[in-house]
PDB file of C-alpha atoms in Angstrom:
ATOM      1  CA  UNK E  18       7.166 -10.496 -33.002  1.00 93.00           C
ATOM      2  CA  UNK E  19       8.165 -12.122 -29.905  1.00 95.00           C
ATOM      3  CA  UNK E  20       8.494 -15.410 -28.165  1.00 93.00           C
ATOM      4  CA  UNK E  21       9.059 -17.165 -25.151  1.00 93.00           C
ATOM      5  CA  UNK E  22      12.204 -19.296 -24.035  1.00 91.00           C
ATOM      6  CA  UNK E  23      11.618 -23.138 -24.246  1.00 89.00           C
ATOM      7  CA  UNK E  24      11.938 -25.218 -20.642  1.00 89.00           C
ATOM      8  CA  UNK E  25      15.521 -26.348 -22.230  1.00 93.00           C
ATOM      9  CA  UNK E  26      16.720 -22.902 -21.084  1.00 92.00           C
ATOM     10  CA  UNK E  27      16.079 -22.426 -17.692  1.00 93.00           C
ATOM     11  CA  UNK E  28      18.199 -23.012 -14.855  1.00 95.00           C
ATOM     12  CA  UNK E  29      20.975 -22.283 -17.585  1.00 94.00           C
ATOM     13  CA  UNK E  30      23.666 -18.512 -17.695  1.00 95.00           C
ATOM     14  CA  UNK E  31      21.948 -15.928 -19.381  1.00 96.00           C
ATOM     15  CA  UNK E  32      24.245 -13.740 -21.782  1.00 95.00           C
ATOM     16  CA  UNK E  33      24.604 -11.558 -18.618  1.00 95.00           C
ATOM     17  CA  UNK E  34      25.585 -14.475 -16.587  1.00 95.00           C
ATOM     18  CA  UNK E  35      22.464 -14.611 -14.685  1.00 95.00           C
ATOM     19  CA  UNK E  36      20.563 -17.908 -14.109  1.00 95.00           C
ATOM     20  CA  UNK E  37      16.972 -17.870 -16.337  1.00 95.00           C
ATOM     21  CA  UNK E  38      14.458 -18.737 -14.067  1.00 94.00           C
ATOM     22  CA  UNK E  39      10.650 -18.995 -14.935  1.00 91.00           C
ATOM     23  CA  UNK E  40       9.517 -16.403 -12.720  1.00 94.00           C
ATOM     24  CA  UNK E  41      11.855 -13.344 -13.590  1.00 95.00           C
ATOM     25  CA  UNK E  42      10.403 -10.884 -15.324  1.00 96.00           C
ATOM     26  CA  UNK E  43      13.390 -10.994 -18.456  1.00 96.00           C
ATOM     27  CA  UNK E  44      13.484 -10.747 -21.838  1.00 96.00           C
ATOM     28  CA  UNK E  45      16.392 -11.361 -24.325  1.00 96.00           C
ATOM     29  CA  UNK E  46      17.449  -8.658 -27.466  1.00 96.00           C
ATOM     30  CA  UNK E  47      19.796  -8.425 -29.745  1.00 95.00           C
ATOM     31  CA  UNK E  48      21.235  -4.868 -29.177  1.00 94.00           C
ATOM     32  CA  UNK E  49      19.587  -3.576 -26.081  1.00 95.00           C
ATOM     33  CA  UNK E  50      21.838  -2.851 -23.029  1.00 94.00           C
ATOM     34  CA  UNK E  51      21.715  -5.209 -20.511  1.00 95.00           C
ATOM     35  CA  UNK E  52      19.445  -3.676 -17.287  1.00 94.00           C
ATOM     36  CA  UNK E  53      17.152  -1.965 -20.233  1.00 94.00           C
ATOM     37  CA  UNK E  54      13.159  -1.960 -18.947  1.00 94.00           C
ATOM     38  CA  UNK E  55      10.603  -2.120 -21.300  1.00 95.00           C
ATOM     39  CA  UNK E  56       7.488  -2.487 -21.352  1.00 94.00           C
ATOM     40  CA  UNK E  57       5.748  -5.068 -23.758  1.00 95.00           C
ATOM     41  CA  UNK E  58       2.563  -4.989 -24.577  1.00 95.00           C
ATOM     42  CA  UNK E  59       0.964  -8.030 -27.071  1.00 95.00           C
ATOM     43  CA  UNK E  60      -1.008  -6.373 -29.668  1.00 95.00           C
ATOM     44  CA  UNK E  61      -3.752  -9.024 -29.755  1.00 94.00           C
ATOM     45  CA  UNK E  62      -5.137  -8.409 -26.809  1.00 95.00           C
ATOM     46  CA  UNK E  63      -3.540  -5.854 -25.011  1.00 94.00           C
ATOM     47  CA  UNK E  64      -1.608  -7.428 -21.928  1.00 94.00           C
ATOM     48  CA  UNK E  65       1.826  -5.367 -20.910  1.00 94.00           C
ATOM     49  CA  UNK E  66       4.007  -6.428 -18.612  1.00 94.00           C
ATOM     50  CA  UNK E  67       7.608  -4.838 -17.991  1.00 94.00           C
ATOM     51  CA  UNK E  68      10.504  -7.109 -18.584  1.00 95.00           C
ATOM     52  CA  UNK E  69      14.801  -6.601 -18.183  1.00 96.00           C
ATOM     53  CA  UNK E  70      16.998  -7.174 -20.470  1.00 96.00           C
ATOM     54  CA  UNK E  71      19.399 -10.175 -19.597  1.00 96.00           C
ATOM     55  CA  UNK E  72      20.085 -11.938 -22.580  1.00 96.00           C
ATOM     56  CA  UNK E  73      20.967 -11.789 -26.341  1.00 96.00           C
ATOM     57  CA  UNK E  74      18.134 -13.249 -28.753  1.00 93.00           C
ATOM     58  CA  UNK E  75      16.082 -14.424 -30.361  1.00 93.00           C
ATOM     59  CA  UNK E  76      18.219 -15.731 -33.132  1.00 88.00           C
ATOM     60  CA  UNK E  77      15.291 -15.126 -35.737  1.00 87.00           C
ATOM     61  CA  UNK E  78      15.156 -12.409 -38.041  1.00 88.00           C
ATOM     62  CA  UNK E  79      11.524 -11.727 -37.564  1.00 91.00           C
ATOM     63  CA  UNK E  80      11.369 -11.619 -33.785  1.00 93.00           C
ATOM     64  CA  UNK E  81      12.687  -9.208 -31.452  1.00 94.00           C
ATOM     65  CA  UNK E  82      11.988 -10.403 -28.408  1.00 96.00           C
ATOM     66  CA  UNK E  83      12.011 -13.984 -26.389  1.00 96.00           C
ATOM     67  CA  UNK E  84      10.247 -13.164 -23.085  1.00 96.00           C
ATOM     68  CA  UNK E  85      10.197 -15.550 -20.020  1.00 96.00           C
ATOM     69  CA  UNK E  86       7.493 -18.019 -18.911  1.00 95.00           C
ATOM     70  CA  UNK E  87       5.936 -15.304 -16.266  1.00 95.00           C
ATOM     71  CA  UNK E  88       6.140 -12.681 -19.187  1.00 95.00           C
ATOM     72  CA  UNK E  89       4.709 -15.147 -21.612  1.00 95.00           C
ATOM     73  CA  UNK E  90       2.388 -15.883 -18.993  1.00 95.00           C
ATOM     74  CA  UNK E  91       0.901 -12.128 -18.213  1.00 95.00           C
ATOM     75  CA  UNK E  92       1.205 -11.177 -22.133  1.00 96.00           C
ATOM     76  CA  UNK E  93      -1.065 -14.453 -22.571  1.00 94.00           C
ATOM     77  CA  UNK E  94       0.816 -15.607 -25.491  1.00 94.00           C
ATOM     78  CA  UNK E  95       1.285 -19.146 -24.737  1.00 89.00           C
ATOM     79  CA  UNK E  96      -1.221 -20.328 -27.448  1.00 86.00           C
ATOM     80  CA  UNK E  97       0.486 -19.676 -30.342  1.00 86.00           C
ATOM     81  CA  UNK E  98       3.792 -19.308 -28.874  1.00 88.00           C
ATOM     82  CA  UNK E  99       4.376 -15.990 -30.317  1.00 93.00           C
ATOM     83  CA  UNK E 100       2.907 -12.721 -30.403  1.00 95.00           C
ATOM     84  CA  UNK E 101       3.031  -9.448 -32.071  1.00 95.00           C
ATOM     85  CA  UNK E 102       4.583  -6.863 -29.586  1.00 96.00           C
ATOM     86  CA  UNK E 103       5.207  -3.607 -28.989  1.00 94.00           C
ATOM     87  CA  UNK E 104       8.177  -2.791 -26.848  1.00 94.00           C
ATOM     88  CA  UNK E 105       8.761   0.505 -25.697  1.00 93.00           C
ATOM     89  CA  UNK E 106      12.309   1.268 -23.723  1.00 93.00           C
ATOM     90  CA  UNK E 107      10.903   2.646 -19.841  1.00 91.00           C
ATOM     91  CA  UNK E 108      14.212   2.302 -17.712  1.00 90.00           C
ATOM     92  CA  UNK E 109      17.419   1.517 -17.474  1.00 90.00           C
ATOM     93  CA  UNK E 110      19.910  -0.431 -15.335  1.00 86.00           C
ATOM     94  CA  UNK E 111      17.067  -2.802 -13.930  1.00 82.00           C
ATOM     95  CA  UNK E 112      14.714   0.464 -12.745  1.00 84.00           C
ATOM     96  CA  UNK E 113      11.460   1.572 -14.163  1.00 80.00           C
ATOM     97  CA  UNK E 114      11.231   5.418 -14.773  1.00 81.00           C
ATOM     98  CA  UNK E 115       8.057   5.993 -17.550  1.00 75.00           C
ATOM     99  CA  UNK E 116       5.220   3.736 -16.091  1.00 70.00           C
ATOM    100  CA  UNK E 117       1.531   3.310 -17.056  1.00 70.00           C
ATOM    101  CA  UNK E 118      -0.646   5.251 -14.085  1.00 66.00           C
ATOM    102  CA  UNK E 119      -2.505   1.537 -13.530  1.00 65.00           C
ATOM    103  CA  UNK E 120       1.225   0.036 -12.641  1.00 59.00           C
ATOM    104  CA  UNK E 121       1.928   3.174 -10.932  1.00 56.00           C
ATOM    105  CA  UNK E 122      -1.090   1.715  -8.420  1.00 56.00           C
ATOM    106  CA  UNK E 123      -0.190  -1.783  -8.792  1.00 58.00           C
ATOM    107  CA  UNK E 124       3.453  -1.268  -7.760  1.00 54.00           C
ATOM    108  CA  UNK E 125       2.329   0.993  -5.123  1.00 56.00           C
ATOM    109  CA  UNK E 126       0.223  -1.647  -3.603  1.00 55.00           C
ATOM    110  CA  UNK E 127       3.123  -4.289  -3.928  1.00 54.00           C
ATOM    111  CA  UNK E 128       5.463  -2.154  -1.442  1.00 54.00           C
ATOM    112  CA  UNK E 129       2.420  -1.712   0.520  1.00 54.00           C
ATOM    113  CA  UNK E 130       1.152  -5.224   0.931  1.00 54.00           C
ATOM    114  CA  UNK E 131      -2.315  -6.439   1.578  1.00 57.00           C
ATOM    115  CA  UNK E 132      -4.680  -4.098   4.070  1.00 58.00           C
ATOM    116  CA  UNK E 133      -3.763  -4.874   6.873  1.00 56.00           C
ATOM    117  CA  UNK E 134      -7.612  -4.035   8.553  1.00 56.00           C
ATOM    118  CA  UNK E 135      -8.178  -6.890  10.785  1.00 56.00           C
ATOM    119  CA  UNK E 136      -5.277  -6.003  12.192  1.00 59.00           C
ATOM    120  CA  UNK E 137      -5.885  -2.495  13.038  1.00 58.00           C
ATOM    121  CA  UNK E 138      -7.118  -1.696  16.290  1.00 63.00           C
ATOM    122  CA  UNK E 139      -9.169   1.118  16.776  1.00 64.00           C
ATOM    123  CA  UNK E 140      -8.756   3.033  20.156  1.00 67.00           C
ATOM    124  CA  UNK E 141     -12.056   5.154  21.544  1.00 69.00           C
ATOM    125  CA  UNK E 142     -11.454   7.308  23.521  1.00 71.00           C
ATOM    126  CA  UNK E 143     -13.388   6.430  27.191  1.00 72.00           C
ATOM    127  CA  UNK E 144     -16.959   7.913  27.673  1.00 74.00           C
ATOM    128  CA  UNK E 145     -16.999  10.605  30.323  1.00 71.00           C
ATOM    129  CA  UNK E 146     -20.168  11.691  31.923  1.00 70.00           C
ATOM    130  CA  UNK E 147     -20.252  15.500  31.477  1.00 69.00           C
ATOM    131  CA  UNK E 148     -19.152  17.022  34.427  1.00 70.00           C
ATOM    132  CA  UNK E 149     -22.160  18.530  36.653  1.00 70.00           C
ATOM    133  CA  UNK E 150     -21.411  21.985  38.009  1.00 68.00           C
ATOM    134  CA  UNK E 151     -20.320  21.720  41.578  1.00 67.00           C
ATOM    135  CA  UNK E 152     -23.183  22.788  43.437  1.00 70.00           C
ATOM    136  CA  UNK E 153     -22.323  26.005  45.893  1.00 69.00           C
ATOM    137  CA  UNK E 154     -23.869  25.625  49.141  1.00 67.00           C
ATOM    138  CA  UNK E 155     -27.487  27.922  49.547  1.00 70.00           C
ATOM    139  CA  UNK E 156     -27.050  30.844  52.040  1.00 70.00           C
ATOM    140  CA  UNK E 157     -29.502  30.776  54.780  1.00 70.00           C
ATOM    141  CA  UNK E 158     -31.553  34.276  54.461  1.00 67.00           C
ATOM    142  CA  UNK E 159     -29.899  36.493  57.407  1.00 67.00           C
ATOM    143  CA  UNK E 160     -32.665  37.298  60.091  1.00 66.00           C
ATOM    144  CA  UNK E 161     -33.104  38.791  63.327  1.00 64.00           C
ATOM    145  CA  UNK E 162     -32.372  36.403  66.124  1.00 59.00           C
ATOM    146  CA  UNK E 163     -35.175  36.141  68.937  1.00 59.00           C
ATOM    147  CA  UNK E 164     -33.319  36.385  72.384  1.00 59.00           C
ATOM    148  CA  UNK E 165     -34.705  32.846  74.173  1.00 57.00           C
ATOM    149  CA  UNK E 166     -36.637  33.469  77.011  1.00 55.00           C
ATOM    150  CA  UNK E 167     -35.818  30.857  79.732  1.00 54.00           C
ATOM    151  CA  UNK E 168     -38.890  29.644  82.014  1.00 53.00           C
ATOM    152  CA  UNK E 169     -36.688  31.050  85.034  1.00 54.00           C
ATOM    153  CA  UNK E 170     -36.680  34.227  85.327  1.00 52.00           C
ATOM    154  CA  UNK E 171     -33.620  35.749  85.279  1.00 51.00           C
ATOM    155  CA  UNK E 172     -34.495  39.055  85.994  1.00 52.00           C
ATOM    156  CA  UNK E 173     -33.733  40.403  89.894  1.00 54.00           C
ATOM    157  CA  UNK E 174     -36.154  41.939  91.850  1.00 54.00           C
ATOM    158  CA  UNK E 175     -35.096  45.319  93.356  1.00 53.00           C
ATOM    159  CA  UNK E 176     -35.214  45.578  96.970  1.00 53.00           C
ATOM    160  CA  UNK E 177     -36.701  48.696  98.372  1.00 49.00           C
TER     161      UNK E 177
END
């Protein structure tokens, strides 16, 4: 079983000497390492989420976990304030190492961001007219010349 911590507790030291805020993804347990990941997943209905360990607690013999608000929140567990659990140990010292292959996408869309499409501009490249051959100038056919007669006449008369 698990819970979540009250309101009274955040903004107060962990057991770690972190602050407990709402929207950390943290857990407390009794034995665990601090910086352990696991992933908790609420049998009811099954919503996971991955959670640290930065606290001792709960101080119930029947729970094993107290999650915080955002991990309440994604396990969906705020109903009946607790929930049966299943928490499986996926990292250590704050990093994940065994992930689902959904949160593998998730994540990888988190470093990512949002697309980004409006603001990719697409370059095309100019249209060019196909270049015409160059045209090679036409030979004029070769052909006998005609010697031009002049209206004088050039020609000398002999003298006898």
């Amino acid at each position: 079983m698990a819970s979540y911590y009250g309101t009274k507790f955040y903004g107060k030291k962990t057991a770690n000497g972190e602050i407990l805020k709402k929207g950390d993804l943290t857990c407390a347990h009794p034995t665990l390492p601090f910086g352990t990941m696991l992933e908790v997943t609420n049998l009811a209905n099954n919503k996971w989420c991955i959670v640290r360990v930065n606290d001792r607690g709960p101080f119930s013999r029947s729970r094993i976990l107290d999650v915080s608000h955002e991990a309440a929140a994604r396990l969906e567990m705020f109903g009946s304030g607790t929930a049966r659990v299943k928490a499986m140990v996926v990292g250590d010292n704050g990093i994940t190492m065994i992930s689902r292959p959904e949160s593998i996408i998730e994540n990888s869309m988190e470093l990512v961001g949002p697309p980004e499409e409006d603001k990719i501009t697409v370059i095309k490249p100019p249209i060019v007219a196909p270049k015409k051959p160059a045209k090679t100038p036409k030979k004029k056919p070769v052909t006998k010349s005609k010697k031009k007669v002049s209206s004088k006449s050039s020609v000398k008369k002999k003298k006898k």
